[in-house]
Short mmCIF file of C-alpha atoms in Angstrom, two decimals:
data_model
loop_
_atom_site.label_atom_id
_atom_site.label_comp_id
_atom_site.label_asym_id
_atom_site.label_seq_id
_atom_site.Cartn_x
_atom_site.Cartn_y
_atom_site.Cartn_z
CA UNK C 1356 -122.27 123.59 58.39
CA UNK C 1357 -119.13 121.62 59.09
CA UNK C 1358 -117.62 120.27 62.21
CA UNK C 1359 -114.50 122.29 61.38
CA UNK C 1360 -116.00 125.76 61.05
CA UNK C 1361 -117.99 126.76 64.08
CA UNK C 1362 -120.11 129.89 64.13
CA UNK C 1363 -118.79 133.11 65.60
CA UNK C 1364 -120.73 134.60 68.50
CA UNK C 1365 -121.84 138.23 68.41
CA UNK C 1366 -123.59 140.39 70.93
CA UNK C 1367 -127.33 139.83 70.87
CA UNK C 1368 -127.73 143.60 70.86
CA UNK C 1369 -126.00 143.94 67.49
CA UNK C 1370 -127.88 143.78 64.21
CA UNK C 1371 -126.94 140.44 62.72
CA UNK C 1372 -125.83 141.56 59.26
CA UNK C 1373 -124.24 138.28 58.31
CA UNK C 1374 -122.67 137.40 55.04
CA UNK C 1375 -124.56 134.15 55.03
CA UNK C 1376 -123.35 131.96 52.28
CA UNK C 1377 -125.76 129.15 51.97
CA UNK C 1378 -129.09 128.47 53.49
CA UNK C 1379 -132.22 126.61 52.73
CA UNK C 1380 -134.01 129.86 53.48
CA UNK C 1381 -132.68 133.29 54.21
CA UNK C 1382 -134.66 135.60 51.94
CA UNK C 1383 -137.04 137.19 54.39
CA UNK C 1384 -135.43 140.58 54.55
CA UNK C 1385 -134.50 143.48 52.32
CA UNK C 1386 -132.53 143.48 49.10
CA UNK C 1387 -129.36 142.79 51.10
CA UNK C 1388 -130.74 139.73 52.85
CA UNK C 1389 -130.64 136.23 51.52
CA UNK C 1390 -127.14 136.20 50.05
CA UNK C 1391 -127.24 139.16 47.68
CA UNK C 1392 -124.83 141.11 49.88
CA UNK C 1393 -122.27 138.34 50.12
CA UNK C 1394 -119.00 139.55 48.63
CA UNK C 1395 -118.07 137.69 45.51
CA UNK C 1396 -121.38 136.13 44.59
CA UNK C 1397 -123.94 138.90 44.16
CA UNK C 1398 -124.21 137.61 40.60
CA UNK C 1399 -125.94 134.44 41.73
CA UNK C 1400 -129.49 134.09 40.49
CA UNK C 1401 -132.44 132.79 42.46
CA UNK C 1402 -132.44 129.74 40.19
CA UNK C 1403 -128.80 129.00 41.08
CA UNK C 1404 -129.52 129.47 44.76
CA UNK C 1405 -132.59 127.25 44.59
CA UNK C 1406 -130.54 124.50 42.93
CA UNK C 1407 -127.93 124.61 45.68
CA UNK C 1408 -130.54 124.71 48.44
CA UNK C 1409 -132.29 121.71 46.94
CA UNK C 1410 -128.98 119.80 46.76
CA UNK C 1411 -128.37 120.62 50.43
CA UNK C 1412 -131.79 119.30 51.37
CA UNK C 1413 -131.36 116.19 49.23
CA UNK C 1414 -127.98 115.32 50.73
CA UNK C 1415 -128.09 116.79 54.26
CA UNK C 1416 -131.85 116.93 54.71
CA UNK C 1417 -132.06 114.44 57.57
CA UNK C 1418 -131.99 117.43 59.94
CA UNK C 1419 -135.35 118.50 58.48
CA UNK C 1420 -136.94 115.24 59.63
CA UNK C 1421 -135.26 115.52 63.02
CA UNK C 1422 -136.13 119.18 63.58
CA UNK C 1423 -139.76 118.85 62.46
CA UNK C 1424 -140.11 115.78 64.71
CA UNK C 1425 -138.75 117.88 67.58
CA UNK C 1426 -141.33 120.56 66.78
CA UNK C 1427 -144.10 117.96 66.81
CA UNK C 1428 -142.87 116.67 70.15
CA UNK C 1429 -142.82 120.14 71.73
CA UNK C 1430 -146.01 121.54 70.23
CA UNK C 1431 -148.76 121.98 72.82
CA UNK C 1432 -151.34 121.11 70.19
CA UNK C 1433 -151.31 120.05 66.54
CA UNK C 1434 -150.66 123.24 64.56
CA UNK C 1435 -153.30 124.33 62.08
CA UNK C 1436 -151.31 127.26 60.69
CA UNK C 1437 -147.56 127.38 60.02
CA UNK C 1438 -145.30 130.17 58.77
CA UNK C 1439 -142.01 129.34 57.05
CA UNK C 1440 -140.12 132.62 57.47
CA UNK C 1441 -137.52 133.15 54.75
CA UNK C 1442 -138.61 130.05 52.90
CA UNK C 1443 -136.07 130.11 50.05
CA UNK C 1444 -136.63 127.19 47.69
CA UNK C 1445 -139.31 125.77 49.99
CA UNK C 1446 -137.67 122.62 51.33
CA UNK C 1447 -138.69 123.57 54.87
CA UNK C 1448 -142.25 124.36 53.79
CA UNK C 1449 -142.60 120.91 52.23
CA UNK C 1450 -141.08 119.17 55.25
CA UNK C 1451 -143.47 121.00 57.57
CA UNK C 1452 -146.49 120.19 55.41
CA UNK C 1453 -145.55 116.51 55.45
CA UNK C 1454 -144.91 116.46 59.21
CA UNK C 1455 -148.18 118.23 60.03
CA UNK C 1456 -150.75 116.92 57.52
CA UNK C 1457 -153.64 118.93 59.00
CA UNK C 1458 -151.82 122.26 58.80
CA UNK C 1459 -151.77 124.99 56.18
CA UNK C 1460 -148.27 126.34 55.52
CA UNK C 1461 -147.52 129.87 54.33
CA UNK C 1462 -144.06 130.47 52.89
CA UNK C 1463 -142.77 134.01 53.50
CA UNK C 1464 -139.99 135.26 51.24
CA UNK C 1465 -138.89 138.48 49.56
CA UNK C 1466 -138.29 136.71 46.22
CA UNK C 1467 -141.24 136.09 43.91
CA UNK C 1468 -139.14 133.54 42.01
CA UNK C 1469 -138.33 131.57 45.17
CA UNK C 1470 -142.01 131.56 46.13
CA UNK C 1471 -142.94 130.33 42.65
CA UNK C 1472 -140.36 127.55 43.03
CA UNK C 1473 -141.88 126.60 46.39
CA UNK C 1474 -145.40 126.40 44.98
CA UNK C 1475 -144.20 124.41 41.98
CA UNK C 1476 -142.45 121.95 44.28
CA UNK C 1477 -145.57 121.69 46.45
CA UNK C 1478 -147.72 120.87 43.43
CA UNK C 1479 -145.21 118.29 42.25
CA UNK C 1480 -145.18 116.67 45.69
CA UNK C 1481 -148.93 116.33 46.02
CA UNK C 1482 -149.12 119.24 48.48
CA UNK C 1483 -150.89 121.66 46.16
CA UNK C 1484 -153.41 123.72 48.13
CA UNK C 1485 -151.66 123.12 51.45
CA UNK C 1486 -148.84 125.62 50.89
CA UNK C 1487 -149.30 129.27 49.99
CA UNK C 1488 -146.76 132.00 49.32
CA UNK C 1489 -146.55 135.51 50.73
CA UNK C 1490 -144.00 137.96 49.30
CA UNK C 1491 -142.83 140.15 52.16
CA UNK C 1492 -139.92 142.28 53.32
CA UNK C 1493 -139.62 141.63 57.06
CA UNK C 1494 -137.35 144.62 57.52
CA UNK C 1495 -140.54 146.57 57.01
CA UNK C 1496 -143.81 146.14 58.90
CA UNK C 1497 -144.81 142.62 59.90
CA UNK C 1498 -147.74 141.53 57.67
CA UNK C 1499 -151.04 141.61 59.52
CA UNK C 1500 -152.09 138.24 58.08
CA UNK C 1501 -148.94 136.47 59.32
CA UNK C 1502 -150.20 134.76 62.46
CA UNK C 1503 -149.64 131.09 63.19
CA UNK C 1504 -149.54 128.21 65.67
CA UNK C 1505 -146.00 127.31 64.52
CA UNK C 1506 -143.28 129.50 63.03
CA UNK C 1507 -140.13 128.18 61.38
CA UNK C 1508 -137.10 130.39 60.66
CA UNK C 1509 -134.24 128.40 59.18
CA UNK C 1510 -131.06 130.35 58.39
CA UNK C 1511 -133.10 133.51 57.93
CA UNK C 1512 -133.34 135.36 61.25
CA UNK C 1513 -129.73 136.56 61.15
CA UNK C 1514 -130.30 138.06 57.70
CA UNK C 1515 -132.59 140.76 59.08
CA UNK C 1516 -131.52 144.29 59.98
CA UNK C 1517 -133.12 144.09 63.44
CA UNK C 1518 -133.61 140.47 64.55
CA UNK C 1519 -134.62 141.55 68.08
CA UNK C 1520 -137.55 143.51 66.68
CA UNK C 1521 -138.53 140.58 64.48
CA UNK C 1522 -138.40 138.15 67.42
CA UNK C 1523 -140.77 140.44 69.33
CA UNK C 1524 -143.07 140.54 66.28
CA UNK C 1525 -142.94 136.77 66.05
CA UNK C 1526 -143.92 136.48 69.70
CA UNK C 1527 -146.80 138.93 69.24
CA UNK C 1528 -148.13 137.12 66.16
CA UNK C 1529 -147.70 133.58 67.44
CA UNK C 1530 -150.93 132.15 68.79
CA UNK C 1531 -151.07 131.36 72.55
CA UNK C 1532 -149.26 128.09 73.22
CA UNK C 1533 -147.47 128.43 69.90
CA UNK C 1534 -143.91 127.44 68.99
CA UNK C 1535 -141.09 129.09 67.04
CA UNK C 1536 -138.24 126.97 65.67
CA UNK C 1537 -135.06 128.87 64.72
CA UNK C 1538 -132.35 126.95 62.86
CA UNK C 1539 -128.82 128.01 61.96
CA UNK C 1540 -125.93 126.29 60.22
CA UNK C 1541 -122.95 125.71 62.50
CA UNK C 1542 -120.49 126.41 59.72
CA UNK C 1543 -119.91 125.86 56.02
CA UNK C 1544 -120.31 122.55 54.21
CA UNK C 1545 -117.28 120.31 53.80
CA UNK C 1546 -116.69 117.72 51.11
CA UNK C 1547 -113.13 116.39 51.33
CA UNK C 1548 -112.35 113.35 53.51
CA UNK C 1549 -110.50 113.87 56.78
CA UNK C 1550 -107.46 112.16 55.28
CA UNK C 1551 -106.64 112.90 51.67
CA UNK C 1552 -105.27 110.23 49.37
CA UNK C 1553 -101.50 109.86 49.48
CA UNK C 1554 -99.89 111.97 46.80
CA UNK C 1555 -102.92 114.24 46.40
CA UNK C 1556 -102.05 117.65 44.95
CA UNK C 1557 -104.83 119.18 47.05
CA UNK C 1558 -103.33 120.55 50.25
CA UNK C 1559 -104.23 118.92 53.56
CA UNK C 1560 -106.48 121.06 55.73
CA UNK C 1561 -107.67 123.04 52.71
CA UNK C 1562 -111.32 123.34 53.71
CA UNK C 1563 -110.56 124.47 57.25
CA UNK C 1564 -108.39 127.28 55.90
CA UNK C 1565 -110.97 128.33 53.31
CA UNK C 1566 -113.71 128.36 55.95
CA UNK C 1567 -111.52 130.34 58.35
CA UNK C 1568 -110.88 132.96 55.67
CA UNK C 1569 -114.60 133.31 54.96
CA UNK C 1570 -115.41 133.50 58.67
CA UNK C 1571 -112.90 136.32 59.12
CA UNK C 1572 -114.89 138.22 56.50
CA UNK C 1573 -118.16 137.69 58.35
CA UNK C 1574 -119.61 134.73 56.48
CA UNK C 1575 -122.13 132.56 58.31
CA UNK C 1576 -122.15 134.66 61.48
CA UNK C 1577 -125.09 134.80 63.82
CA UNK C 1578 -125.65 135.36 67.54
CA UNK C 1579 -126.44 132.75 70.14
CA UNK C 1580 -130.19 133.42 69.96
CA UNK C 1581 -131.25 132.22 73.42
CA UNK C 1582 -131.03 135.55 75.26
CA UNK C 1583 -132.77 137.49 72.51
CA UNK C 1584 -135.61 134.99 72.31
CA UNK C 1585 -136.01 135.10 76.09
CA UNK C 1586 -136.14 138.91 75.99
CA UNK C 1587 -138.96 138.63 73.46
CA UNK C 1588 -140.91 136.53 75.97
CA UNK C 1589 -140.17 132.98 74.85
CA UNK C 1590 -139.15 129.95 76.90
CA UNK C 1591 -136.20 128.47 75.01
CA UNK C 1592 -134.61 125.04 74.45
CA UNK C 1593 -131.58 124.38 72.24
CA UNK C 1594 -130.53 121.29 70.29
CA UNK C 1595 -127.72 120.33 67.91
CA UNK C 1596 -128.35 118.32 64.74
CA UNK C 1597 -125.15 116.83 63.27
CA UNK C 1598 -125.47 115.49 59.74
CA UNK C 1599 -123.26 113.34 57.55
CA UNK C 1600 -124.83 113.43 54.14
CA UNK C 1601 -125.97 110.46 52.13
CA UNK C 1602 -125.20 111.04 48.47
CA UNK C 1603 -124.04 109.34 45.32
CA UNK C 1604 -120.59 110.49 44.10
CA UNK C 1605 -122.34 112.40 41.31
CA UNK C 1606 -124.61 114.30 43.71
CA UNK C 1607 -121.76 115.03 46.10
CA UNK C 1608 -119.70 116.41 43.23
CA UNK C 1609 -122.59 118.57 41.99
CA UNK C 1610 -123.10 120.05 45.44
CA UNK C 1611 -119.36 120.54 45.94
CA UNK C 1612 -119.00 122.30 42.60
CA UNK C 1613 -121.97 124.57 43.30
CA UNK C 1614 -120.65 125.52 46.73
CA UNK C 1615 -116.93 125.81 46.01
CA UNK C 1616 -117.60 127.62 42.76
CA UNK C 1617 -119.73 130.06 44.71
CA UNK C 1618 -117.03 130.89 47.26
CA UNK C 1619 -114.06 130.91 44.84
CA UNK C 1620 -114.35 134.58 43.74
CA UNK C 1621 -114.38 135.75 47.36
CA UNK C 1622 -111.22 133.81 48.23
CA UNK C 1623 -109.03 135.31 45.50
CA UNK C 1624 -106.35 137.29 47.30
CA UNK C 1625 -107.63 136.17 50.71
CA UNK C 1626 -105.92 132.76 50.94
CA UNK C 1627 -102.51 131.49 49.92
CA UNK C 1628 -101.65 130.87 46.26
CA UNK C 1629 -101.25 127.16 47.03
CA UNK C 1630 -104.77 126.96 48.48
CA UNK C 1631 -106.18 128.81 45.47
CA UNK C 1632 -104.33 126.33 43.25
CA UNK C 1633 -105.89 123.42 45.16
CA UNK C 1634 -109.33 124.97 44.78
CA UNK C 1635 -108.74 125.35 41.05
CA UNK C 1636 -107.80 121.66 40.84
CA UNK C 1637 -111.05 120.67 42.55
CA UNK C 1638 -113.08 122.87 40.21
CA UNK C 1639 -111.11 121.83 37.13
CA UNK C 1640 -111.42 118.79 34.88
CA UNK C 1641 -108.29 116.87 35.83
CA UNK C 1642 -107.75 113.83 38.09
CA UNK C 1643 -108.22 115.97 41.26
CA UNK C 1644 -111.56 117.36 40.07
CA UNK C 1645 -114.60 116.83 42.24
CA UNK C 1646 -116.22 114.56 39.65
CA UNK C 1647 -113.18 112.27 39.44
CA UNK C 1648 -112.14 112.04 43.08
CA UNK C 1649 -114.62 109.44 44.33
CA UNK C 1650 -113.80 110.17 47.99
CA UNK C 1651 -116.14 113.07 48.77
CA UNK C 1652 -118.01 113.02 52.08
CA UNK C 1653 -120.58 115.78 52.55
CA UNK C 1654 -120.92 117.02 56.13
CA UNK C 1655 -123.03 119.76 57.68
CA UNK C 1656 -124.33 120.55 61.15
CA UNK C 1657 -127.24 122.63 62.41
CA UNK C 1658 -128.23 124.16 65.75
CA UNK C 1659 -131.89 124.76 66.54
CA UNK C 1660 -133.74 126.79 69.15
CA UNK C 1661 -137.30 125.90 70.17
CA UNK C 1662 -139.02 129.00 71.54
CA UNK C 1663 -142.39 128.45 73.22
CA UNK C 1664 -145.04 131.09 73.84
CA UNK C 1665 -147.03 130.57 77.04
#
């Protein structure tokens, strides 16, 4: 998600068991997919995840407009059926429904609570009846009803035990001339400005070091998907979507507290005492706290693959 923490490449032949920290989706797979296997935050509830995903979309959601516009540009014909694979809190489902007003969107997720959140959001956004939910574990058999003109897999494909198998299933269940959009976060979100205020007790370069520690433990890893998608039969294009968030100080602080509070347990003993002290200052109530800083800048980047079926 940040310009400082780039993703780590793996072999496309390896199962992509990533410790993915934060995604707008990512609950398509088994009980270990969609964050529950991340060290240090298995306690997080679906409601807590949904809140953070919604904050991400609110602040960094311009990529949703850009990526759905790209899908509309590449689609051979206006899609009538869309699958949001690993839909999470449903921000992608809503964006797709708005971009393609004639389409019916089905959100696929392993969490009944996340699907309920998606449907509630759809009703509150005037999209009731255009979005349906399907509870599914994609590490098991692909659901027979899950065919579509357009498939969308945002930060979810790498959560599966066998992404190569799933890509082949996607190809088989995508209608002729259909399109699959795969999106991944390039790193973890960053909040501190490039240059800290003079005299700040928070150490310079803190976020880069925290991100590096998480990356060394496998967080936010995924393959470069091009070769795997091509092996499944797709023709593939790739695009980068950089995003500098637009947020009030209050929203930026809320997102920062949700994210940094989520990673803090994992970092204990993994980073220096001084960096842990800086993190405690940010999450505390003093003058260096997120709510009192006033200099937060939320940044996050995505990479997307457009995979076309002849």
